[in-house]
Short mmCIF file of C-alpha atoms and ligand atoms in Angstrom, two decimals:
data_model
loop_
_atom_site.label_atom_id
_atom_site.label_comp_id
_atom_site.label_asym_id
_atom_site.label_seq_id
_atom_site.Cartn_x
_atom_site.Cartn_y
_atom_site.Cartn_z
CA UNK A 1386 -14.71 -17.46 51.11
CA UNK A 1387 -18.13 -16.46 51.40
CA UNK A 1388 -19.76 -18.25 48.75
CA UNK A 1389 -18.21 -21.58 50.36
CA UNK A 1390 -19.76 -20.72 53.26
CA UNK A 1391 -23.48 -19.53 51.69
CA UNK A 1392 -23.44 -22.98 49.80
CA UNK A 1393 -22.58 -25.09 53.25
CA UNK A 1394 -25.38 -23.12 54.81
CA UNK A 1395 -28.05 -23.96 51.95
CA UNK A 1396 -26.49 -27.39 52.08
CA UNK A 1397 -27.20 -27.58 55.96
CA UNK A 1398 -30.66 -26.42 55.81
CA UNK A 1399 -31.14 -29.47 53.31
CA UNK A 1400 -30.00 -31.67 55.51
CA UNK A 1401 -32.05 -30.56 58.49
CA UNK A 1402 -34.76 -30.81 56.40
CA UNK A 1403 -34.23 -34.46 55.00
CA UNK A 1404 -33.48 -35.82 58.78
CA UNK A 1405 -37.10 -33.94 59.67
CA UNK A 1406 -38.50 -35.85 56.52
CA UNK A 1407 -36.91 -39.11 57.93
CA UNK A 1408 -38.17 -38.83 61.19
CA UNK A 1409 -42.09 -37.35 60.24
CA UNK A 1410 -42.46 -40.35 57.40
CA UNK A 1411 -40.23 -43.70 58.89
CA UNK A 1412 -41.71 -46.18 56.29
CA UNK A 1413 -41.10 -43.71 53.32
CA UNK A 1414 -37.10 -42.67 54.60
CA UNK A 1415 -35.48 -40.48 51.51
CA UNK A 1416 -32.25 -42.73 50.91
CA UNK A 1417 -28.69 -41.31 51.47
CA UNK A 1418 -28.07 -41.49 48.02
CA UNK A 1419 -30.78 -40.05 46.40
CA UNK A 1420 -30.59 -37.18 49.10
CA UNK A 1421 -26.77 -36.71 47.85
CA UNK A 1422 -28.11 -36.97 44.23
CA UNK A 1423 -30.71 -34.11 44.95
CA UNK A 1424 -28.46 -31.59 47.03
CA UNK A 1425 -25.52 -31.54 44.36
CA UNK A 1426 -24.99 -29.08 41.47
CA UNK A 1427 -25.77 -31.51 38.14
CA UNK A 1428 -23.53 -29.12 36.74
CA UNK A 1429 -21.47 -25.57 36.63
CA UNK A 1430 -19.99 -24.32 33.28
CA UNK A 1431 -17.20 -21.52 33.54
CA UNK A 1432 -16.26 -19.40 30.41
CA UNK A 1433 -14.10 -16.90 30.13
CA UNK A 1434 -14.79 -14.69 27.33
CA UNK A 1435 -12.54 -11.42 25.61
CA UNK A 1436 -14.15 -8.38 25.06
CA UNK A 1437 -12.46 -5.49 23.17
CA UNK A 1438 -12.77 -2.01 24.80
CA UNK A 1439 -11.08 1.31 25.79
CA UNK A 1440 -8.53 0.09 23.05
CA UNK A 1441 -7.69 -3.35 24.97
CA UNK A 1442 -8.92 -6.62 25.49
CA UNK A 1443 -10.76 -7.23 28.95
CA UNK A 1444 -11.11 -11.14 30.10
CA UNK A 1445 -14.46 -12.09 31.92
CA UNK A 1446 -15.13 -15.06 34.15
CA UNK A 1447 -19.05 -15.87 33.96
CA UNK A 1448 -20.89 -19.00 35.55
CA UNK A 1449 -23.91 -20.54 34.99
CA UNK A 1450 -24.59 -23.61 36.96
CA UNK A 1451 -27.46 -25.96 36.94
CA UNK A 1452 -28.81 -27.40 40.23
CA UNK A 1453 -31.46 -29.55 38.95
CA UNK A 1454 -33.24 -30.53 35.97
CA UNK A 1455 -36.13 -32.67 37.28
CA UNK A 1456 -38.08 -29.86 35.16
CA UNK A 1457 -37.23 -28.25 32.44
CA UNK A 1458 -36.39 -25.76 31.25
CA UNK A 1459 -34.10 -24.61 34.85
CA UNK A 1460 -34.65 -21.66 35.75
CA UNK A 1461 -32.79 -18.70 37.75
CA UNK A 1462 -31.38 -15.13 37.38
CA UNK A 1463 -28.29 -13.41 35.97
CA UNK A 1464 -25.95 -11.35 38.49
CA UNK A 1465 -23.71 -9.08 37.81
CA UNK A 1466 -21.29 -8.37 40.74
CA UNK A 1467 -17.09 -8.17 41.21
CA UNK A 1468 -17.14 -11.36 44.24
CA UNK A 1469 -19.58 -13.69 42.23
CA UNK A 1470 -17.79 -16.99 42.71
CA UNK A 1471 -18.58 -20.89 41.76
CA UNK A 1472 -19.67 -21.65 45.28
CA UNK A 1473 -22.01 -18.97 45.24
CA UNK A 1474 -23.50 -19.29 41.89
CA UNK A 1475 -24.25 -23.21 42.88
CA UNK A 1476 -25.64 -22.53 46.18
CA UNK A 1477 -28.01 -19.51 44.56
CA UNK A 1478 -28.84 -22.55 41.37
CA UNK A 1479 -29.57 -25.18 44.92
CA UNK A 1480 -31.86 -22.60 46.05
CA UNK A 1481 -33.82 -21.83 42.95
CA UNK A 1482 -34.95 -25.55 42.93
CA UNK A 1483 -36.41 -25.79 46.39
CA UNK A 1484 -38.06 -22.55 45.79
CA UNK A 1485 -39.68 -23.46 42.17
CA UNK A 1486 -40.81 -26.70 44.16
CA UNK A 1487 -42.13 -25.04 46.89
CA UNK A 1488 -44.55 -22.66 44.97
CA UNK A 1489 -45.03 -25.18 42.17
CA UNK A 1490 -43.58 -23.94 39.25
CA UNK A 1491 -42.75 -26.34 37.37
CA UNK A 1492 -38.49 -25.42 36.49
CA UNK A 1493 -35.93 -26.79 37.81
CA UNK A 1494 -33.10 -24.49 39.42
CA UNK A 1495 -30.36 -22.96 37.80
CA UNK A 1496 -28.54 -19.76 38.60
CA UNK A 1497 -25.71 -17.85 36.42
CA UNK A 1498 -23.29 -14.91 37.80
CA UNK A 1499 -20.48 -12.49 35.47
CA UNK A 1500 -17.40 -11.26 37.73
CA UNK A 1501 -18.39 -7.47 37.20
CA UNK A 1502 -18.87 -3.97 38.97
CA UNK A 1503 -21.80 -2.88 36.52
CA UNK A 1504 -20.67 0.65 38.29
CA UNK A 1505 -17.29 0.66 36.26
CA UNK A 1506 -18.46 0.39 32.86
CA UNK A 1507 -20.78 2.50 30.36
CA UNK A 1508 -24.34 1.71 29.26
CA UNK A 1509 -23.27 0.72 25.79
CA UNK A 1510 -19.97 -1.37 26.91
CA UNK A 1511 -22.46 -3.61 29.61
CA UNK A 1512 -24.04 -3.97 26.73
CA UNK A 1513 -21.30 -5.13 24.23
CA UNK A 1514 -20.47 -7.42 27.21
CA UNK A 1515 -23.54 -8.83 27.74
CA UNK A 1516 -23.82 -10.01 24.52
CA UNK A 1517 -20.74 -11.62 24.76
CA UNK A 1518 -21.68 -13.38 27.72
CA UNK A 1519 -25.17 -14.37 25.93
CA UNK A 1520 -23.08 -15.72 23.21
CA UNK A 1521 -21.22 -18.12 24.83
CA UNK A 1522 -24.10 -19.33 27.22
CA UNK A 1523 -25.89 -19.41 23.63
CA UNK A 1524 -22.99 -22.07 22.09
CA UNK A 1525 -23.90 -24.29 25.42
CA UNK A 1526 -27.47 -24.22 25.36
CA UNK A 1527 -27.30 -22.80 28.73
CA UNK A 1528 -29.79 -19.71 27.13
CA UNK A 1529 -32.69 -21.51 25.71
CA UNK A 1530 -36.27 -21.15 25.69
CA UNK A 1531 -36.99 -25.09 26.62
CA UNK A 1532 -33.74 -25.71 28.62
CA UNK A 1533 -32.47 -22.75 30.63
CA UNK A 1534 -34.05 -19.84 31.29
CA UNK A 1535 -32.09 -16.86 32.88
CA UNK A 1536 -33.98 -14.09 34.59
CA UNK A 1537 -32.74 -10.82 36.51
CA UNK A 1538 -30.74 -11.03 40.01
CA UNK A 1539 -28.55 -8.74 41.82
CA UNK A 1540 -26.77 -6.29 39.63
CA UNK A 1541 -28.91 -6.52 36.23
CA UNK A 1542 -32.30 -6.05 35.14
CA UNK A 1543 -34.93 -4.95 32.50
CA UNK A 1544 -32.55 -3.77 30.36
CA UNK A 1545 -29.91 -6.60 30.69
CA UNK A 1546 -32.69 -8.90 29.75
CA UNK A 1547 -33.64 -7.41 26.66
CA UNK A 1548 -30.15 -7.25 25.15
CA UNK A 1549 -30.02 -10.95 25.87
CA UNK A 1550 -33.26 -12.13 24.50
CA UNK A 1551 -31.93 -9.58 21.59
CA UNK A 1552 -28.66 -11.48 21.26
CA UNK A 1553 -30.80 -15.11 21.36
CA UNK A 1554 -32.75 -14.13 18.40
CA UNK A 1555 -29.79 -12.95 16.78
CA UNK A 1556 -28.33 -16.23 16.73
CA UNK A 1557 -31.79 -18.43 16.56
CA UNK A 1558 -33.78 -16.14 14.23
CA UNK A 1559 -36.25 -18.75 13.18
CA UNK A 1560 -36.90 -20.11 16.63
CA UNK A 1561 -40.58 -19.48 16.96
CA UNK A 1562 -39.91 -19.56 21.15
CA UNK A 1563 -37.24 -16.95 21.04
CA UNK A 1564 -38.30 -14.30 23.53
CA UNK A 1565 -39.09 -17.40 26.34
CA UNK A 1566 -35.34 -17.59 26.40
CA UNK A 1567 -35.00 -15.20 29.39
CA UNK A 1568 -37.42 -13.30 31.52
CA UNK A 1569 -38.04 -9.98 33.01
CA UNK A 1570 -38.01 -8.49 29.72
CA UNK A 1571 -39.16 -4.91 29.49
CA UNK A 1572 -43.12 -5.18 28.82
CA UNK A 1573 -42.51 -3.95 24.79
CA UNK A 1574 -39.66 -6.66 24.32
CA UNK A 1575 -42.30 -9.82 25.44
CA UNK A 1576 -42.14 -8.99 29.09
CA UNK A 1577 -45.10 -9.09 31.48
CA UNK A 1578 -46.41 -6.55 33.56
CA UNK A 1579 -45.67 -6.77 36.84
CA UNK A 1580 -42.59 -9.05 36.66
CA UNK A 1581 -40.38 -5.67 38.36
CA UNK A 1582 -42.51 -5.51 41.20
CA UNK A 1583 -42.67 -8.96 41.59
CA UNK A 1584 -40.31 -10.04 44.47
CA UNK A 1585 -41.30 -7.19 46.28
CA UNK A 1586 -44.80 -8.07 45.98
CA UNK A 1587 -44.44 -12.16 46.72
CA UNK A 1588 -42.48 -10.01 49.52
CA UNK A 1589 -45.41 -8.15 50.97
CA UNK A 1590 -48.06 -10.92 49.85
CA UNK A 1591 -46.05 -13.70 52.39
CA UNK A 1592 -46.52 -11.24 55.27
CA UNK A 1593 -50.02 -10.58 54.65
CA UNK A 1594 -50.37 -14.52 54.40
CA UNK A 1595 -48.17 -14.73 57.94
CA UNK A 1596 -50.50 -12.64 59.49
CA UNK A 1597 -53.32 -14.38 58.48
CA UNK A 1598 -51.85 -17.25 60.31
CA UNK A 1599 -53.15 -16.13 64.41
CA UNK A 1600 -51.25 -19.14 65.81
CA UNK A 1601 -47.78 -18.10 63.92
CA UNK A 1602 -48.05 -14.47 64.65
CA UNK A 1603 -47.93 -15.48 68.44
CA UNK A 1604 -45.07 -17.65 68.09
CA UNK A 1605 -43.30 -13.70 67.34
CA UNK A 1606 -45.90 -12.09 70.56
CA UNK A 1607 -46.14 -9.66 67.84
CA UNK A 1608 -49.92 -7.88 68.24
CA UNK A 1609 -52.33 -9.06 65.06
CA UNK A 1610 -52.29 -7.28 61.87
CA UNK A 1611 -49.43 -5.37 59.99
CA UNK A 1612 -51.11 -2.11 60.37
CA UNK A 1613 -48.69 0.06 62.39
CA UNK A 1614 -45.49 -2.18 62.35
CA UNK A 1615 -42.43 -0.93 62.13
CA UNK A 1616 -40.24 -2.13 59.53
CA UNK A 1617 -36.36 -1.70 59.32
CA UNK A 1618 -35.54 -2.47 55.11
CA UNK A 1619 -31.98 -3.57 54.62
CA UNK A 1620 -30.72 -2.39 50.80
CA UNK A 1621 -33.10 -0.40 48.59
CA UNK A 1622 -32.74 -2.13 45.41
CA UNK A 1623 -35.46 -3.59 43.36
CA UNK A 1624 -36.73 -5.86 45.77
CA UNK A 1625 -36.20 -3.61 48.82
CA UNK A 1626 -37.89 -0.99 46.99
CA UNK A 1627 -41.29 -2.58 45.98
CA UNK A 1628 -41.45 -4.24 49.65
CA UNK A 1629 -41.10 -1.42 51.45
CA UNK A 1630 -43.72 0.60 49.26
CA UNK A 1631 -46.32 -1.69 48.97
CA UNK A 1632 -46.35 -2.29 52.65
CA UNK A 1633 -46.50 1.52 53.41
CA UNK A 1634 -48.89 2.59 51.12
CA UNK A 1635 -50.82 -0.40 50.93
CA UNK A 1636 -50.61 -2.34 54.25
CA UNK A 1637 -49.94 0.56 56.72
CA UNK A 1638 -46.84 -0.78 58.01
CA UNK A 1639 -43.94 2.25 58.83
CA UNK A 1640 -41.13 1.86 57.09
CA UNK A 1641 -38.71 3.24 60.38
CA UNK A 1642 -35.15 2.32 59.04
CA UNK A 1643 -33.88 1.96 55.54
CA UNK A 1644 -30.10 0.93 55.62
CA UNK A 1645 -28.36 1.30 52.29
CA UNK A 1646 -24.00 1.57 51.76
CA UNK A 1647 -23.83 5.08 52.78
CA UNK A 1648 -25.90 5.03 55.95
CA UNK A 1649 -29.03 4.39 57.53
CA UNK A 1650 -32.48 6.80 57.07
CA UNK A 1651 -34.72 6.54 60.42
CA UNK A 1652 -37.70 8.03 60.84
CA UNK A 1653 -39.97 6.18 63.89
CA UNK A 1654 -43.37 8.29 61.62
CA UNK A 1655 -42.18 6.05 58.38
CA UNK A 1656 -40.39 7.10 55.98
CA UNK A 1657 -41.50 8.12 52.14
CA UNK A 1658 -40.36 5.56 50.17
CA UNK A 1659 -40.92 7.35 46.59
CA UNK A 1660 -39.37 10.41 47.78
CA UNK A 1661 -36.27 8.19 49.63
CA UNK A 1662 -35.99 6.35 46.05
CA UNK A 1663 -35.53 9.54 44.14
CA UNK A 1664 -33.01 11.01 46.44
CA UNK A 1665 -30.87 7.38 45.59
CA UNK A 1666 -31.60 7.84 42.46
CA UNK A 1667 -30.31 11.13 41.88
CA UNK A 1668 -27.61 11.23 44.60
CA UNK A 1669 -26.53 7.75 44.33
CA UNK A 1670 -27.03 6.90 47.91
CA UNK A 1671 -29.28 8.06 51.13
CA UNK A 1672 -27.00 10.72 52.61
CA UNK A 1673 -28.67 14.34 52.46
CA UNK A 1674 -31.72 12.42 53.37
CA UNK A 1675 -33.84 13.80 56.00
CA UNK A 1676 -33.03 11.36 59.01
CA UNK A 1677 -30.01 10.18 57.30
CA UNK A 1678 -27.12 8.75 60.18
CA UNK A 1679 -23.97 7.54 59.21
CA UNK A 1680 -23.80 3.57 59.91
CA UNK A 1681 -23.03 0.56 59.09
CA UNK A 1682 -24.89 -2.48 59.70
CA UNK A 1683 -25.10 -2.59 62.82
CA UNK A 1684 -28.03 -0.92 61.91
CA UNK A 1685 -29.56 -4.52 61.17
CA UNK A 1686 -29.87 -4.49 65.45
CA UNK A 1687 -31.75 -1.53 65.53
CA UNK A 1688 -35.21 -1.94 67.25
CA UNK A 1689 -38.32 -3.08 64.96
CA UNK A 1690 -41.03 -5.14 64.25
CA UNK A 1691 -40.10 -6.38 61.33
CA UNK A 1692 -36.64 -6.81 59.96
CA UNK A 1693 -36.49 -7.29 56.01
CA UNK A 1694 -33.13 -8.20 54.55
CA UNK A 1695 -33.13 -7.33 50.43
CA UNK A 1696 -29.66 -7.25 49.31
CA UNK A 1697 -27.24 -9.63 49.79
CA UNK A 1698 -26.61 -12.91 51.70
CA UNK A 1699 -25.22 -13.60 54.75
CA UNK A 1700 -25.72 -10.31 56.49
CA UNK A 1701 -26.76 -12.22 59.42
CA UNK A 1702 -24.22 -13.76 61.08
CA UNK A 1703 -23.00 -15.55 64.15
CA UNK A 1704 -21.60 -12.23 64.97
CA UNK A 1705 -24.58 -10.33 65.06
CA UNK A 1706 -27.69 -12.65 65.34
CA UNK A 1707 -27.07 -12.19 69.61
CA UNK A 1708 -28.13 -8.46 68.79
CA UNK A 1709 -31.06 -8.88 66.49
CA UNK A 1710 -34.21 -6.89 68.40
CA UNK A 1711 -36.88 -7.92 65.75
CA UNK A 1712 -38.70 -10.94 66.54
CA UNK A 1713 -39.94 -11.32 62.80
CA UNK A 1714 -37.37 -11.75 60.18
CA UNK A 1715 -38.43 -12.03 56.27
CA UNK A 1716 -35.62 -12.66 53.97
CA UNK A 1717 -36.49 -10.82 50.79
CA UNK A 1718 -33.18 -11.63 49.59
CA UNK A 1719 -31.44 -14.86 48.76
CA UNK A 1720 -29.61 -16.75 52.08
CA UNK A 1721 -28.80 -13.19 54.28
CA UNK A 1722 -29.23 -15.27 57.05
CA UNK A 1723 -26.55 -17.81 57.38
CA UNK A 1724 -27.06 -21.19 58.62
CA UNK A 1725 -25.28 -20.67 62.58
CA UNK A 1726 -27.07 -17.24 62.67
CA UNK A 1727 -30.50 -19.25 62.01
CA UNK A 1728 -29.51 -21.89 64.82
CA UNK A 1729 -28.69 -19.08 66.86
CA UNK A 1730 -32.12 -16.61 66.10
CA UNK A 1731 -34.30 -19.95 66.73
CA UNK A 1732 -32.98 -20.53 69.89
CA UNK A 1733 -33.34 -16.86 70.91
CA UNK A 1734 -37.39 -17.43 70.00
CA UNK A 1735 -36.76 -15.06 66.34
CA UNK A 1736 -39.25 -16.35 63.68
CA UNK A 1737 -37.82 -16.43 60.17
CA UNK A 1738 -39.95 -16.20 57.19
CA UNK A 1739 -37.38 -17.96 54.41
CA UNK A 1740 -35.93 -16.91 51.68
CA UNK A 1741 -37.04 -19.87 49.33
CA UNK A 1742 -40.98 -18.90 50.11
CA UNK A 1743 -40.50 -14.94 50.80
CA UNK A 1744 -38.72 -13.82 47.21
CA UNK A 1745 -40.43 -16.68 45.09
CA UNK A 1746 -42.76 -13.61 43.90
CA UNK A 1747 -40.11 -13.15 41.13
CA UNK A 1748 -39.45 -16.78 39.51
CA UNK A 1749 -43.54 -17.05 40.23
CA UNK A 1750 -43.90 -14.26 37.56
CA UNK A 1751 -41.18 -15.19 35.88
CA UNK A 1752 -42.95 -18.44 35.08
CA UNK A 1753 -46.38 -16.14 33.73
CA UNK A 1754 -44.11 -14.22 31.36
CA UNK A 1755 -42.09 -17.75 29.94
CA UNK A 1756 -46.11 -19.23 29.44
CA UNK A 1757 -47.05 -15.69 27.86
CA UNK A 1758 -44.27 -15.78 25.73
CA UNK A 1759 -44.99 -19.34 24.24
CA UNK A 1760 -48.86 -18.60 24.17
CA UNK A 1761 -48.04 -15.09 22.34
CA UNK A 1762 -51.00 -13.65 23.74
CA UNK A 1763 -51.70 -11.42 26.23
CA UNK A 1764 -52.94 -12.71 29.78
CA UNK A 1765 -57.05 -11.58 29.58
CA UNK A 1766 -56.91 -10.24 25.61
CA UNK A 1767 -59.64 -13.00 25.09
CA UNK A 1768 -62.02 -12.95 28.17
CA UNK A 1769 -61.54 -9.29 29.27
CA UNK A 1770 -64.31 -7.83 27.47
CA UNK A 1771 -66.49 -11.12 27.62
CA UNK A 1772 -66.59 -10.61 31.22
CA UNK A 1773 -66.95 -7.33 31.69
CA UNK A 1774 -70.30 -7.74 29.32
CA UNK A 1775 -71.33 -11.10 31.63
CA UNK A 1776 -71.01 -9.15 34.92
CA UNK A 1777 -72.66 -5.84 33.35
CA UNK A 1778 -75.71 -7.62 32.59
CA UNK A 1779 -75.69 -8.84 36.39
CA UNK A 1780 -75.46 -5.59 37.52
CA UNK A 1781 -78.66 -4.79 35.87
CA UNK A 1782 -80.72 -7.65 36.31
CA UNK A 1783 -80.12 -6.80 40.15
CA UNK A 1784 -81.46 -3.55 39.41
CA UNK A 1785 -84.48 -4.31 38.02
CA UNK A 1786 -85.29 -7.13 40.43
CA UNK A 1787 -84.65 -4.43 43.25
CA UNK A 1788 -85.43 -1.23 41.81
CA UNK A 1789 -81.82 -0.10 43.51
CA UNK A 1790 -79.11 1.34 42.11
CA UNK A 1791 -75.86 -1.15 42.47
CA UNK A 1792 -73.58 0.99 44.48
CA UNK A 1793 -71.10 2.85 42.17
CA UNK A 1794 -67.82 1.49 43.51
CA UNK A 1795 -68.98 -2.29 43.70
CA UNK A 1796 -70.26 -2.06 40.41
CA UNK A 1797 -67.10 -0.78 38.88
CA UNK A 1798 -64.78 -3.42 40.57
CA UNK A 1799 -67.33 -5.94 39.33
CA UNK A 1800 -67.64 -5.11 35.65
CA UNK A 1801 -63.80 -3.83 35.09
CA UNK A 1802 -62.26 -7.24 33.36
CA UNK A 1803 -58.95 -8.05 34.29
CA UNK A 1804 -56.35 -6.40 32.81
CA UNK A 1805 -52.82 -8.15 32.71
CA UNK A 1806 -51.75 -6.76 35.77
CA UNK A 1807 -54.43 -7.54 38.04
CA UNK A 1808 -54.10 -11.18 36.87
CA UNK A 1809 -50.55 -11.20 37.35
CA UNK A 1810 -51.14 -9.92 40.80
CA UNK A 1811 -54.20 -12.42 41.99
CA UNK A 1812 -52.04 -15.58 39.97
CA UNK A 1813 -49.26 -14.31 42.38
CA UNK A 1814 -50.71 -13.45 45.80
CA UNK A 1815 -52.79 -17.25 45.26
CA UNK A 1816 -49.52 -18.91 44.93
CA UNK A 1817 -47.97 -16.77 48.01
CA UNK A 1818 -51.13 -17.75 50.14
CA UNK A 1819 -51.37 -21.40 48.84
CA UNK A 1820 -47.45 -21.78 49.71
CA UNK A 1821 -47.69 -20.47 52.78
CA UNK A 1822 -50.83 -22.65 54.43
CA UNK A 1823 -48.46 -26.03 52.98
CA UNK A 1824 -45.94 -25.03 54.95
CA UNK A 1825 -47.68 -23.65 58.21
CA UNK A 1826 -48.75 -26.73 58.32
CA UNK A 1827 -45.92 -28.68 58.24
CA UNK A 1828 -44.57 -26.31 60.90
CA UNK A 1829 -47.36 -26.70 63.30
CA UNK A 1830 -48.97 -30.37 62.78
CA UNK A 1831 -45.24 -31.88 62.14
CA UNK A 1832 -43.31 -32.23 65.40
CA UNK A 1833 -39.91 -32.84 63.52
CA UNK A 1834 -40.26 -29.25 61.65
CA UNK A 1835 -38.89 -26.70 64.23
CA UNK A 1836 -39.17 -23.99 62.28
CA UNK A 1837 -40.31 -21.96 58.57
CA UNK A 1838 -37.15 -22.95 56.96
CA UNK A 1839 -37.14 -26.32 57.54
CA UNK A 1840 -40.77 -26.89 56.95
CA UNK A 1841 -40.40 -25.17 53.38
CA UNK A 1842 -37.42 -27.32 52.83
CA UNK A 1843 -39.22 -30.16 53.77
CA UNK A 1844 -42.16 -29.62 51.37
CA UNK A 1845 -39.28 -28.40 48.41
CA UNK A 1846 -37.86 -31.89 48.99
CA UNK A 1847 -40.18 -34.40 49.54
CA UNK A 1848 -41.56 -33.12 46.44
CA UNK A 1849 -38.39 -33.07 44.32
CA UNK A 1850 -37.59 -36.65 45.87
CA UNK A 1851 -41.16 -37.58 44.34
CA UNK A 1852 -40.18 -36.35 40.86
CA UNK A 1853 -36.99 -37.58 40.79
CA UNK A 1854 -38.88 -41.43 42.81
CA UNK A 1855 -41.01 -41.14 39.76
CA UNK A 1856 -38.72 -40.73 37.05
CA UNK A 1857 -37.17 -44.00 38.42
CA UNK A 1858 -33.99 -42.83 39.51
N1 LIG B 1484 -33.26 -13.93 40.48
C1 LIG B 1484 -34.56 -14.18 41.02
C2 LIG B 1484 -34.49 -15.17 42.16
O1 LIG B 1484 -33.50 -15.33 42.81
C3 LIG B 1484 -35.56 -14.55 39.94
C4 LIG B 1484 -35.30 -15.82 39.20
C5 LIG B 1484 -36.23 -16.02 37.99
O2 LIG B 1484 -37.15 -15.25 37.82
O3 LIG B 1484 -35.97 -16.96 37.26
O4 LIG B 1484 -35.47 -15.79 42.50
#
């Protein structure tokens, strides 16, 4: 099944990474056991839940498993999809604690999945469901605001979020903490702004941080800069989405392939990513599109720069990682590489930018909404003004010393305060950049690290191992 095999791959990268740690640091070796103690789920709860519609009653399966608590409250998203499976939902819960540790947040990991095609039902019987769901994740503290704290994944979103935090409140109306029970909340139900974009953005911020790295960049013999790449985007969803259009619009890159279920869209100019969005949003997939082919994903081997997997996992196999043309691989989504497919892309000279740093954009906002939410205020409300004031009265001294105007444009992006957004967005592309230099690091002054992956993994663990070291266990 594939979850067994996404959770041996996550559970082979941690190994990799503890016999690097071993080897880089022999008079401070992480034991076996405490090794074994970090890699396993600390728990996985099933429940199976009735829910009456269309006159009958439907059974659900729903997981929510709990990697590890070393911080609390866990954190990790929701997802709604017909193959979720135990192995899967632990290996996605593993994964959400190397990636908290790795950009510091302080959670530990946790992830939750429903056996569902969201497709097959209506608006208001997802919803009916997903209250259900809440309630019996509610009965098991496995919803709470200091404990566990679900988020959006594959398959839900905005919307699923805000009928949970709903249903929470429901049950817990005097809990003063109610709305940090879950996050990427719609911005008028205690969300923040810029949680959506947010995995797309920690998507496009850890390439900009990549190629601010000279030495790395040459390790791919790609040319400086990510002006003018060309980008092949695997699965237009959320993440997909905001990657894709922030680095066209923003960064210059050309978008030259988007592969989605119904085919691929290539254009070698770059393709429109608003207009491409609309047309799957009214059509329900990319055919009609101009430049739309019928394929498959073999598409994934098409020639690039850039490759940018934001879907599933473990797209990239053994089968195909021989074929893969793009020397630069960042994996917006959770594990699409598998763990022979990385062996097999490192040998080949492929540099992989890895899941647990590229898509910790999301859990890193995540983690500004859950502090909103218990601060009930917005991010800038108090200084916002103060500072614009502070910086206006700069401006004009300057004048007056130099009897020249402050140019217009400078002045502006001087004296506008930060609204939410932009803070969200500079808290975000620190964290991205601060991430990144740890682990370039580790990759290039560490002989043992032989590669992104394992360096992030190294710096997840060896920190987790500390907490754990100093809790005394
Ligand atoms: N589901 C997202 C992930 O895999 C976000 C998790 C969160 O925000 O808690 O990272």
């Amino acid at each position: 099944m594939a979850g067994d095999e996404f959770l041996k791959s996550i559970e082979s990268n941690f190994q990799n990474a503890v016999r690097c740690l071993n080897a880089t640091y022999e008079d401070d070796r992480l034991g076996e056991d405490l090794a074994t103690k970090i890699m396993v789920a600390n728990s996985t709860y099933v429940v199976r839940f009735g829910v009456r519609l269309r006159g009958q009653l439907f059974t659900f399966t729903g997981y929510r498993s709990v990697h590890s608590e070393h911080f609390e409250p866990v954190k990790g998203g929701i997802r709604f999809a017909p193959d979720v499976n135990q192995a899967e939902v632990e290996a996605l819960a593993a994964l959400m604690s190397y990636k908290c540790a790795l950009v510091e947040v302080p959670f530990g990991g946790a992830k939750g999945g429903l056996i569902i095609d969201p497709r097959e039902w209506s608006e208001m019987e997802l919803e009916r469901i997903t209250r259900r769901f809440t309630q019996e994740l509610a009965k098991r503290d496995l919803i709470h605001p200091s404990q566990n704290v679900p988020a959006p994944d594959v398959g839900t979103g905005e919307r699923e979020m805000a009928w949970m935090a709903d249903e929470y409140r429901r049950l817990h109306p005097a809990e003063l903490n109610a709305w940090a029970c879950v996050t990427g909340k719609p911005v008028g139900k205690g969300g923040i702004s810029g949680r959506t974009e947010a995995t797309g953005r920690g998507v496009e911020y850890a390439l900009r941080a990549f190629f601010d790295h000279p030495r790395d960049v040459a390790k791919t013999g790609l040319t400086p800069g990510l002006k003018g790449k060309r980008v092949n985007v695997q699965g237009l969803g959320n993440v997909g989405y905001h990657a894709a259009l922030f680095l066209s619009t923003e960064d210059g890159a050309l978008i030259t392939h988007v592969l989605e279920r119904d085919g691929t869209v290539v254009d070698e100019t770059g393709i429109d990513i608003r207009a491409l969005r609309s047309h799957i949003m009214e059509n329900g997939g990319v055919t009609g599109f101009p430049g739309h082919v019928a394929s498959g994903m073999e598409m994934l081997e098409a020639d690039a720069d850039i490759l940018i997997p934001a879907a599933m996992e473990l797209v990239i196999t053994a089968d195909n990682a021989p074929n893969i043309k793009t020397p630069l691989i960042i994996e917006a989504a959770n594990g699409p590489v598998s763990a022979e497919a990385d062996a097999i892309l490192r040998e080949r000279g492929v540099v992989i930018i890895p899941d647990l740093y590229a898509n910790a954009g999301g859990v890193t906002v995540s983690y500004f909404e859950w502090i909103k939410n218990l601060s009930r205020i917005r991010f800038g409300r108090m200084q916002r003004r103060a500072e614009e004031t502070r910086f206006g009265a700069l401006i004009e001294g300057i004048e007056s010393m130099t009897g020249k105007p402050f140019p217009d444009e400078l002045a502006r992006r001087a004296v506008d305060g930060g609204t939410e957004i932009d803070l969200v967005r500079s808290g975000l592309e620190d964290t991205m950049r601060n991430s990144y230099r740890v682990i370039s690091d580790v990759w290039n002054r560490e002989e043992a690290a032989p590669d992104l992956r394992t360096a992030a993994m190294m710096v997840a663990v060896q920190r987790i191992a500390q907490s754990y070291q100093s809790l005394g266990i």
